[in-house]
PDB file of C-alpha atoms and ligand atoms in Angstrom:
ATOM      1  CA  MET A  95     199.090-102.910-103.967  1.00 98.00           C
ATOM      2  CA  LYS A  96     198.109-105.183-105.705  1.00 98.00           C
ATOM      3  CA  ILE A  97     196.644-108.201-103.486  1.00 98.00           C
ATOM      4  CA  ILE A  98     196.115-112.333-104.956  1.00 98.00           C
ATOM      5  CA  THR A  99     195.645-115.455-102.978  1.00 97.00           C
ATOM      6  CA  ALA A 100     194.969-117.644-105.116  1.00 94.00           C
ATOM      7  CA  TYR A 101     198.531-118.599-106.352  1.00 86.00           C
ATOM      8  CA  GLN A 102     197.042-120.626-110.630  1.00 90.00           C
ATOM      9  CA  GLU A 103     195.890-116.279-110.494  1.00 95.00           C
ATOM     10  CA  PHE A 104     199.248-115.563-108.990  1.00 95.00           C
ATOM     11  CA  LYS A 105     201.316-117.032-111.577  1.00 92.00           C
ATOM     12  CA  GLU A 106     198.315-116.012-114.823  1.00 94.00           C
ATOM     13  CA  PHE A 107     199.731-112.430-113.417  1.00 97.00           C
ATOM     14  CA  ARG A 108     203.697-114.064-113.144  1.00 97.00           C
ATOM     15  CA  ASN A 109     203.248-114.223-116.374  1.00 96.00           C
ATOM     16  CA  THR A 110     202.299-110.663-118.018  1.00 97.00           C
ATOM     17  CA  LEU A 111     205.082-109.006-115.840  1.00 97.00           C
ATOM     18  CA  GLU A 112     209.544-109.270-116.594  1.00 96.00           C
ATOM     19  CA  SER A 113     211.319-108.677-114.505  1.00 97.00           C
ATOM     20  CA  ILE A 114     210.291-108.800-110.446  1.00 98.00           C
ATOM     21  CA  SER A 115     211.217-108.148-106.801  1.00 98.00           C
ATOM     22  CA  PHE A 116     210.780-110.579-103.872  1.00 98.00           C
ATOM     23  CA  VAL A 117     210.531-110.440-100.430  1.00 98.00           C
ATOM     24  CA  PRO A 118     208.930-113.128 -98.489  1.00 98.00           C
ATOM     25  CA  THR A 119     207.445-112.985 -95.092  1.00 98.00           C
ATOM     26  CA  MET A 120     205.507-114.984 -92.263  1.00 98.00           C
ATOM     27  CA  GLY A 121     203.854-110.788 -92.125  1.00 98.00           C
ATOM     28  CA  ASN A 122     203.631-109.394 -88.577  1.00 96.00           C
ATOM     29  CA  LEU A 123     205.421-106.823 -90.636  1.00 98.00           C
ATOM     30  CA  HIS A 124     208.079-104.185 -89.272  1.00 97.00           C
ATOM     31  CA  LYS A 125     210.861-101.752 -89.994  1.00 97.00           C
ATOM     32  CA  GLY A 126     213.049-104.753 -90.475  1.00 98.00           C
ATOM     33  CA  HIS A 127     211.308-106.062 -93.409  1.00 98.00           C
ATOM     34  CA  MET A 128     210.826-102.807 -94.585  1.00 98.00           C
ATOM     35  CA  ALA A 129     214.224-102.328 -95.230  1.00 98.00           C
ATOM     36  CA  LEU A 130     213.970-105.437 -97.253  1.00 98.00           C
ATOM     37  CA  ILE A 131     211.128-103.919 -99.650  1.00 98.00           C
ATOM     38  CA  ASP A 132     213.040 -99.914 -99.398  1.00 98.00           C
ATOM     39  CA  LYS A 133     216.040-102.467-100.935  1.00 98.00           C
ATOM     40  CA  ALA A 134     213.578-103.780-103.243  1.00 98.00           C
ATOM     41  CA  ARG A 135     212.922-100.569-104.507  1.00 97.00           C
ATOM     42  CA  SER A 136     216.315 -99.701-105.524  1.00 97.00           C
ATOM     43  CA  TYR A 137     215.991-101.784-108.636  1.00 97.00           C
ATOM     44  CA  ASP A 138     213.293-100.931-111.608  1.00 92.00           C
ATOM     45  CA  SER A 139     211.451-103.954-111.349  1.00 97.00           C
ATOM     46  CA  HIS A 140     207.842-104.912-109.991  1.00 98.00           C
ATOM     47  CA  ILE A 141     208.170-105.310-106.378  1.00 98.00           C
ATOM     48  CA  ASN A 142     206.825-108.809-104.816  1.00 98.00           C
ATOM     49  CA  ALA A 143     206.527-109.212-101.150  1.00 98.00           C
ATOM     50  CA  SER A 144     204.073-112.574 -99.869  1.00 98.00           C
ATOM     51  CA  ILE A 145     202.279-113.462 -96.592  1.00 98.00           C
ATOM     52  CA  PHE A 146     202.065-117.274 -95.568  1.00 98.00           C
ATOM     53  CA  ILE A 147     203.417-118.388 -91.931  1.00 98.00           C
ATOM     54  CA  ASN A 148     205.035-121.539 -92.208  1.00 98.00           C
ATOM     55  CA  PRO A 149     204.252-124.512 -90.527  1.00 98.00           C
ATOM     56  CA  LEU A 150     207.030-126.931 -91.683  1.00 98.00           C
ATOM     57  CA  GLN A 151     209.318-124.337 -90.238  1.00 97.00           C
ATOM     58  CA  PHE A 152     208.204-124.695 -86.346  1.00 95.00           C
ATOM     59  CA  ASN A 153     209.742-126.935 -84.069  1.00 89.00           C
ATOM     60  CA  ASP A 154     206.438-126.210 -81.385  1.00 87.00           C
ATOM     61  CA  ALA A 155     202.836-126.175 -82.519  1.00 91.00           C
ATOM     62  CA  SER A 156     202.501-123.126 -79.826  1.00 87.00           C
ATOM     63  CA  ASP A 157     204.934-121.253 -81.260  1.00 84.00           C
ATOM     64  CA  PHE A 158     203.216-121.644 -84.702  1.00 93.00           C
ATOM     65  CA  ASN A 159     199.486-120.902 -83.350  1.00 92.00           C
ATOM     66  CA  ASN A 160     200.284-118.191 -81.602  1.00 84.00           C
ATOM     67  CA  TYR A 161     202.415-116.446 -84.339  1.00 88.00           C
ATOM     68  CA  PRO A 162     201.395-113.323 -84.964  1.00 89.00           C
ATOM     69  CA  LYS A 163     199.142-112.051 -86.864  1.00 94.00           C
ATOM     70  CA  SER A 164     198.311-107.900 -88.393  1.00 96.00           C
ATOM     71  CA  LEU A 165     197.364-107.818 -91.872  1.00 98.00           C
ATOM     72  CA  ASP A 166     195.459-104.907 -92.240  1.00 98.00           C
ATOM     73  CA  ASP A 167     198.924-103.803 -91.302  1.00 98.00           C
ATOM     74  CA  ASP A 168     200.432-105.198 -92.470  1.00 98.00           C
ATOM     75  CA  ILE A 169     198.890-104.509 -95.812  1.00 98.00           C
ATOM     76  CA  ALA A 170     199.208-100.820 -95.105  1.00 98.00           C
ATOM     77  CA  LEU A 171     202.511-101.330 -94.423  1.00 98.00           C
ATOM     78  CA  LEU A 172     203.628-102.741 -97.362  1.00 98.00           C
ATOM     79  CA  SER A 173     201.472-100.092 -99.678  1.00 98.00           C
ATOM     80  CA  LYS A 174     202.771 -97.616 -97.621  1.00 98.00           C
ATOM     81  CA  HIS A 175     206.324 -98.421 -98.979  1.00 97.00           C
ATOM     82  CA  GLY A 176     205.801 -99.092-102.494  1.00 97.00           C
ATOM     83  CA  CYS A 177     205.581-102.258-102.990  1.00 98.00           C
ATOM     84  CA  ASP A 178     202.966-103.840-106.125  1.00 98.00           C
ATOM     85  CA  SER A 179     201.884-107.149-105.375  1.00 98.00           C
ATOM     86  CA  LEU A 180     200.955-108.978-102.606  1.00 98.00           C
ATOM     87  CA  PHE A 181     200.991-112.748-102.687  1.00 98.00           C
ATOM     88  CA  ILE A 182     199.299-114.823 -99.451  1.00 98.00           C
ATOM     89  CA  PRO A 183     198.477-117.618 -99.835  1.00 97.00           C
ATOM     90  CA  ASP A 184     196.262-120.507 -98.517  1.00 96.00           C
ATOM     91  CA  SER A 185     197.856-123.737 -96.997  1.00 96.00           C
ATOM     92  CA  SER A 186     196.611-125.118-100.290  1.00 96.00           C
ATOM     93  CA  ILE A 187     200.107-123.983-100.977  1.00 96.00           C
ATOM     94  CA  LEU A 188     201.849-127.362 -99.349  1.00 97.00           C
ATOM     95  CA  GLU A 189     199.601-129.523-101.433  1.00 96.00           C
ATOM     96  CA  ASN A 190     201.729-132.062-102.730  1.00 97.00           C
ATOM     97  CA  ILE A 191     205.026-129.648-102.166  1.00 98.00           C
ATOM     98  CA  LYS A 192     208.481-130.718-102.557  1.00 98.00           C
ATOM     99  CA  GLY A 193     209.881-131.378 -99.951  1.00 98.00           C
ATOM    100  CA  ILE A 194     213.851-130.302 -99.456  1.00 98.00           C
ATOM    101  CA  LYS A 195     215.663-131.058 -96.987  1.00 98.00           C
ATOM    102  CA  ALA A 196     219.075-128.816 -96.083  1.00 98.00           C
ATOM    103  CA  PRO A 197     222.450-129.733 -96.436  1.00 97.00           C
ATOM    104  CA  ASP A 198     225.002-129.620 -92.636  1.00 93.00           C
ATOM    105  CA  THR A 199     224.338-125.808 -92.376  1.00 95.00           C
ATOM    106  CA  ALA A 200     221.721-126.379 -91.006  1.00 97.00           C
ATOM    107  CA  ALA A 201     222.664-128.895 -88.677  1.00 96.00           C
ATOM    108  CA  TYR A 202     224.767-125.438 -86.330  1.00 97.00           C
ATOM    109  CA  LEU A 203     223.247-123.011 -84.532  1.00 97.00           C
ATOM    110  CA  CYS A 204     219.691-123.049 -85.079  1.00 96.00           C
ATOM    111  CA  GLY A 205     219.782-125.906 -86.055  1.00 95.00           C
ATOM    112  CA  MET A 206     221.375-127.777 -83.101  1.00 95.00           C
ATOM    113  CA  ASN A 207     217.706-127.250 -80.927  1.00 91.00           C
ATOM    114  CA  ARG A 208     215.105-127.299 -83.822  1.00 92.00           C
ATOM    115  CA  PRO A 209     215.704-130.052 -85.990  1.00 92.00           C
ATOM    116  CA  GLY A 210     214.020-129.665 -89.457  1.00 96.00           C
ATOM    117  CA  HIS A 211     213.378-126.019 -89.554  1.00 97.00           C
ATOM    118  CA  PHE A 212     215.597-124.776 -92.101  1.00 98.00           C
ATOM    119  CA  ASP A 213     214.231-127.947 -94.205  1.00 98.00           C
ATOM    120  CA  GLY A 214     210.826-126.239 -93.414  1.00 98.00           C
ATOM    121  CA  VAL A 215     212.865-122.650 -94.956  1.00 98.00           C
ATOM    122  CA  LEU A 216     213.774-124.369 -97.320  1.00 98.00           C
ATOM    123  CA  THR A 217     210.555-126.134 -98.946  1.00 98.00           C
ATOM    124  CA  ILE A 218     208.063-123.120 -98.689  1.00 98.00           C
ATOM    125  CA  VAL A 219     210.799-120.786-100.121  1.00 98.00           C
ATOM    126  CA  ASN A 220     211.542-123.756-103.005  1.00 98.00           C
ATOM    127  CA  LYS A 221     208.031-123.639-103.820  1.00 98.00           C
ATOM    128  CA  LEU A 222     207.581-119.809-103.711  1.00 98.00           C
ATOM    129  CA  PHE A 223     210.722-118.946-106.102  1.00 98.00           C
ATOM    130  CA  GLU A 224     208.598-122.027-107.862  1.00 97.00           C
ATOM    131  CA  ILE A 225     205.738-120.122-108.028  1.00 96.00           C
ATOM    132  CA  THR A 226     206.990-115.794-108.138  1.00 97.00           C
ATOM    133  CA  LYS A 227     209.632-116.800-110.612  1.00 97.00           C
ATOM    134  CA  PRO A 228     212.287-113.613-108.750  1.00 98.00           C
ATOM    135  CA  THR A 229     214.778-111.809-110.634  1.00 98.00           C
ATOM    136  CA  ARG A 230     215.972-111.692-106.944  1.00 98.00           C
ATOM    137  CA  SER A 231     214.703-111.879-103.314  1.00 98.00           C
ATOM    138  CA  PHE A 232     215.651-109.725 -99.920  1.00 98.00           C
ATOM    139  CA  PHE A 233     217.235-111.373 -97.208  1.00 98.00           C
ATOM    140  CA  GLY A 234     217.622-110.049 -93.484  1.00 98.00           C
ATOM    141  CA  LYS A 235     221.340-109.964 -91.630  1.00 98.00           C
ATOM    142  CA  LYS A 236     219.973-110.791 -88.730  1.00 98.00           C
ATOM    143  CA  ASP A 237     218.813-114.843 -89.533  1.00 98.00           C
ATOM    144  CA  PHE A 238     221.864-114.920 -91.181  1.00 98.00           C
ATOM    145  CA  GLN A 239     221.810-118.944 -91.035  1.00 98.00           C
ATOM    146  CA  GLN A 240     219.080-118.316 -93.664  1.00 98.00           C
ATOM    147  CA  LEU A 241     220.342-116.233 -96.030  1.00 98.00           C
ATOM    148  CA  THR A 242     223.033-118.195 -96.638  1.00 98.00           C
ATOM    149  CA  LEU A 243     221.772-121.525 -97.316  1.00 98.00           C
ATOM    150  CA  ILE A 244     219.263-119.932 -99.348  1.00 98.00           C
ATOM    151  CA  LYS A 245     222.497-118.382-100.512  1.00 98.00           C
ATOM    152  CA  ASN A 246     223.396-122.316-100.829  1.00 98.00           C
ATOM    153  CA  PHE A 247     219.966-123.567-102.213  1.00 98.00           C
ATOM    154  CA  VAL A 248     220.547-121.170-104.930  1.00 98.00           C
ATOM    155  CA  LYS A 249     224.462-121.729-106.874  1.00 98.00           C
ATOM    156  CA  GLU A 250     223.605-125.228-106.109  1.00 98.00           C
ATOM    157  CA  ASN A 251     220.973-125.507-108.846  1.00 98.00           C
ATOM    158  CA  ASN A 252     221.247-123.220-111.049  1.00 98.00           C
ATOM    159  CA  LEU A 253     218.591-121.473-109.969  1.00 98.00           C
ATOM    160  CA  PRO A 254     218.688-117.867-111.935  1.00 98.00           C
ATOM    161  CA  ILE A 255     217.156-115.211-108.876  1.00 98.00           C
ATOM    162  CA  GLU A 256     220.015-113.325-107.582  1.00 98.00           C
ATOM    163  CA  ILE A 257     219.916-112.943-103.093  1.00 98.00           C
ATOM    164  CA  ILE A 258     219.949-109.681-102.312  1.00 98.00           C
ATOM    165  CA  SER A 259     220.865-109.752 -97.700  1.00 98.00           C
ATOM    166  CA  VAL A 260     220.041-106.252 -96.102  1.00 98.00           C
ATOM    167  CA  ASP A 261     221.483-105.198 -92.458  1.00 98.00           C
ATOM    168  CA  THR A 262     220.424-106.009 -89.638  1.00 98.00           C
ATOM    169  CA  VAL A 263     217.255-103.152 -88.686  1.00 98.00           C
ATOM    170  CA  ARG A 264     217.975-102.338 -85.284  1.00 98.00           C
ATOM    171  CA  GLU A 265     216.122-100.881 -82.420  1.00 97.00           C
ATOM    172  CA  LEU A 266     217.690 -97.315 -80.244  1.00 97.00           C
ATOM    173  CA  SER A 267     218.759 -99.799 -78.198  1.00 97.00           C
ATOM    174  CA  GLY A 268     220.545-102.024 -80.124  1.00 98.00           C
ATOM    175  CA  LEU A 269     217.467-104.945 -80.235  1.00 98.00           C
ATOM    176  CA  ALA A 270     217.860-105.574 -83.820  1.00 98.00           C
ATOM    177  CA  MET A 271     213.905-105.235 -85.352  1.00 97.00           C
ATOM    178  CA  SER A 272     211.751-109.180 -84.637  1.00 95.00           C
ATOM    179  CA  SER A 273     208.066-110.345 -84.923  1.00 92.00           C
ATOM    180  CA  ARG A 274     209.124-111.407 -81.417  1.00 90.00           C
ATOM    181  CA  ASN A 275     209.670-108.028 -80.562  1.00 94.00           C
ATOM    182  CA  ASN A 276     206.674-107.288 -79.773  1.00 89.00           C
ATOM    183  CA  ARG A 277     205.858-110.613 -77.244  1.00 90.00           C
ATOM    184  CA  LEU A 278     208.376-109.218 -75.303  1.00 95.00           C
ATOM    185  CA  SER A 279     207.030-107.621 -71.684  1.00 97.00           C
ATOM    186  CA  GLU A 280     208.482-103.852 -71.178  1.00 96.00           C
ATOM    187  CA  SER A 281     210.704-104.732 -68.366  1.00 97.00           C
ATOM    188  CA  ASP A 282     212.051-107.935 -71.312  1.00 98.00           C
ATOM    189  CA  ARG A 283     212.474-105.896 -74.113  1.00 97.00           C
ATOM    190  CA  GLU A 284     214.670-103.421 -72.481  1.00 96.00           C
ATOM    191  CA  LYS A 285     216.833-106.327 -70.730  1.00 97.00           C
ATOM    192  CA  ALA A 286     216.632-107.581 -74.568  1.00 98.00           C
ATOM    193  CA  SER A 287     219.117-104.902 -75.608  1.00 98.00           C
ATOM    194  CA  LYS A 288     221.714-107.119 -73.659  1.00 98.00           C
ATOM    195  CA  LEU A 289     221.574-109.832 -76.311  1.00 98.00           C
ATOM    196  CA  TYR A 290     223.441-107.563 -78.993  1.00 98.00           C
ATOM    197  CA  GLU A 291     225.607-105.007 -76.241  1.00 98.00           C
ATOM    198  CA  THR A 292     226.836-108.699 -75.945  1.00 98.00           C
ATOM    199  CA  LEU A 293     227.169-108.756 -79.610  1.00 98.00           C
ATOM    200  CA  SER A 294     229.019-105.439 -79.514  1.00 98.00           C
ATOM    201  CA  SER A 295     230.892-106.228 -76.816  1.00 98.00           C
ATOM    202  CA  ILE A 296     233.053-108.757 -77.871  1.00 97.00           C
ATOM    203  CA  LYS A 297     233.109-107.429 -81.902  1.00 97.00           C
ATOM    204  CA  ASP A 298     235.496-104.386 -79.297  1.00 96.00           C
ATOM    205  CA  ASN A 299     237.539-107.628 -78.153  1.00 93.00           C
ATOM    206  CA  SER A 300     237.749-109.168 -81.009  1.00 92.00           C
ATOM    207  CA  SER A 301     241.077-109.598 -80.534  1.00 91.00           C
ATOM    208  CA  ASN A 302     241.525-110.849 -78.053  1.00 89.00           C
ATOM    209  CA  LEU A 303     239.500-114.150 -77.510  1.00 92.00           C
ATOM    210  CA  SER A 304     238.831-117.060 -76.292  1.00 93.00           C
ATOM    211  CA  ASN A 305     236.663-120.292 -75.403  1.00 94.00           C
ATOM    212  CA  GLU A 306     236.029-119.082 -71.230  1.00 95.00           C
ATOM    213  CA  ILE A 307     235.667-114.878 -72.436  1.00 96.00           C
ATOM    214  CA  ILE A 308     232.909-116.534 -74.092  1.00 96.00           C
ATOM    215  CA  LYS A 309     231.555-118.590 -71.796  1.00 97.00           C
ATOM    216  CA  SER A 310     231.786-115.720 -69.115  1.00 98.00           C
ATOM    217  CA  TYR A 311     229.402-113.920 -71.739  1.00 98.00           C
ATOM    218  CA  LYS A 312     226.957-117.051 -71.535  1.00 98.00           C
ATOM    219  CA  ASP A 313     226.764-116.266 -67.879  1.00 98.00           C
ATOM    220  CA  GLU A 314     226.057-113.321 -68.030  1.00 98.00           C
ATOM    221  CA  LEU A 315     224.054-113.303 -69.981  1.00 98.00           C
ATOM    222  CA  THR A 316     222.278-116.130 -67.818  1.00 98.00           C
ATOM    223  CA  LYS A 317     222.454-114.915 -64.816  1.00 98.00           C
ATOM    224  CA  LYS A 318     220.093-111.889 -66.510  1.00 97.00           C
ATOM    225  CA  GLY A 319     217.930-114.159 -66.709  1.00 97.00           C
ATOM    226  CA  PHE A 320     218.352-115.216 -70.263  1.00 98.00           C
ATOM    227  CA  ASP A 321     218.140-118.513 -71.452  1.00 98.00           C
ATOM    228  CA  VAL A 322     220.975-118.780 -74.372  1.00 98.00           C
ATOM    229  CA  ASP A 323     220.362-121.836 -76.659  1.00 97.00           C
ATOM    230  CA  TYR A 324     223.580-120.940 -78.057  1.00 98.00           C
ATOM    231  CA  LEU A 325     226.473-117.654 -78.354  1.00 98.00           C
ATOM    232  CA  SER A 326     229.073-119.440 -81.192  1.00 97.00           C
ATOM    233  CA  VAL A 327     231.823-117.721 -82.538  1.00 97.00           C
ATOM    234  CA  CYS A 328     232.169-119.413 -86.046  1.00 97.00           C
ATOM    235  CA  ASP A 329     232.843-119.954 -89.452  1.00 96.00           C
ATOM    236  CA  PRO A 330     230.818-117.332 -91.657  1.00 97.00           C
ATOM    237  CA  ILE A 331     230.230-119.533 -94.630  1.00 96.00           C
ATOM    238  CA  SER A 332     230.533-123.197 -92.856  1.00 95.00           C
ATOM    239  CA  LEU A 333     228.350-121.599 -89.676  1.00 97.00           C
ATOM    240  CA  LYS A 334     231.041-123.948 -87.924  1.00 95.00           C
ATOM    241  CA  ASP A 335     232.276-123.430 -85.142  1.00 95.00           C
ATOM    242  CA  LEU A 336     236.229-121.437 -84.676  1.00 94.00           C
ATOM    243  CA  GLU A 337     239.150-122.953 -82.703  1.00 87.00           C
ATOM    244  CA  ASP A 338     241.190-120.124 -83.568  1.00 87.00           C
ATOM    245  CA  PHE A 339     239.546-116.841 -82.824  1.00 87.00           C
ATOM    246  CA  ASN A 340     242.263-114.470 -84.518  1.00 85.00           C
ATOM    247  CA  SER A 341     241.022-116.113 -87.422  1.00 83.00           C
ATOM    248  CA  LYS A 342     239.308-113.729 -90.476  1.00 85.00           C
ATOM    249  CA  PRO A 343     236.634-113.526 -91.185  1.00 94.00           C
ATOM    250  CA  ILE A 344     234.238-114.812 -88.299  1.00 96.00           C
ATOM    251  CA  LEU A 345     230.849-114.852 -87.061  1.00 97.00           C
ATOM    252  CA  VAL A 346     229.177-113.748 -83.776  1.00 98.00           C
ATOM    253  CA  ALA A 347     226.045-114.900 -83.557  1.00 98.00           C
ATOM    254  CA  ILE A 348     223.644-116.302 -80.432  1.00 98.00           C
ATOM    255  CA  ALA A 349     220.082-116.937 -79.733  1.00 98.00           C
ATOM    256  CA  ALA A 350     218.545-116.627 -76.142  1.00 98.00           C
ATOM    257  CA  SER A 351     214.784-117.134 -74.576  1.00 97.00           C
ATOM    258  CA  ILE A 352     213.933-114.298 -72.276  1.00 97.00           C
ATOM    259  CA  SER A 353     210.194-116.017 -70.461  1.00 96.00           C
ATOM    260  CA  GLY A 354     209.997-118.331 -73.376  1.00 92.00           C
ATOM    261  CA  ILE A 355     210.401-115.627 -76.250  1.00 92.00           C
ATOM    262  CA  ARG A 356     213.786-116.458 -78.479  1.00 93.00           C
ATOM    263  CA  LEU A 357     215.908-114.063 -79.905  1.00 97.00           C
ATOM    264  CA  ILE A 358     218.834-114.581 -82.578  1.00 98.00           C
ATOM    265  CA  ASP A 359     220.923-111.817 -83.335  1.00 98.00           C
ATOM    266  CA  ASN A 360     224.329-111.770 -85.335  1.00 98.00           C
ATOM    267  CA  VAL A 361     227.467-109.622 -86.385  1.00 98.00           C
ATOM    268  CA  LEU A 362     230.184-110.125 -88.963  1.00 97.00           C
ATOM    269  CA  ILE A 363     233.744-109.410 -87.555  1.00 95.00           C
ATOM    270  CA  ASP A 364     236.066-108.511 -90.764  1.00 89.00           C
TER     271      ASP A 364
HETATM  272  O1  PAF B 458     212.289-115.276 -92.526  1.00 80.57           O
HETATM  273  C1  PAF B 458     211.595-115.493 -93.086  1.00 80.57           C
HETATM  274  O2  PAF B 458     210.277-115.023 -92.017  1.00 80.57           O
HETATM  275  C2  PAF B 458     211.203-116.933 -93.487  1.00 80.57           C
HETATM  276  O3  PAF B 458     211.343-118.001 -92.583  1.00 80.57           O
HETATM  277  C3  PAF B 458     210.782-117.037 -94.799  1.00 80.57           C
HETATM  278  C4  PAF B 458     211.549-116.881 -96.119  1.00 80.57           C
HETATM  279  C5  PAF B 458     209.271-116.149 -94.481  1.00 80.57           C
HETATM  280  C6  PAF B 458     210.051-118.567 -94.896  1.00 80.57           C
HETATM  281  O4  PAF B 458     208.643-119.763 -94.479  1.00 80.57           O
END
């Protein structure tokens, strides 16, 4: 696997390639990321991944500083999964970067308590797209709002990039794979599976939902020690909370912290 850190060099390297399947990441890679690489391998094209911990998308300096780093393991995993090249830019990528303002969809769900987060995501993704000029790029459905915003951004700006969404990979307990899971204590990790259990239970009872029922699920999680940021039943396109729970499809999305570690997950009910 070829590793490039200088972004001028990457631009030149890019010119030698025809099509590119691009997987942007912030490192600390796990099975969820590998599902993106594996999906990329089903296309006959050069697979490129990037690792850059983007300070623009963190609201909290300590969250940014404590973001887990495991570069050697990341490189080994990517090579093992057949990634052809890895781009690891340094912070000079942020110099004179064009700031992107995320649209209204960014104000719901994770945007409610993380102002500017999606501006930061779109700003770096746009810059990475400018450099890597991907034919297609891969994003996980766990970050449903991010996926939606990137799809819409590409469409609105007529970028010739296909956005491929990849299913959430889960631990045996149902907990969605996340770089943050490594920071959970053993007992919190066990508890954290309650999030998917809650979403699955809402899905199984989707013909009988009401605001009171959703509130009772939320209260149950709070009793179990979660600090629930949101548990939202919303429209999967606008991401606005639904008034009529009988309309389908619906997205049920959750963000909750346990011992200060914020986890997100969602299920789509069709
Ligand atoms: O999903 C992530 O890891 C990040 O938000 C991304 C897309 C790599 C942008 O920094």
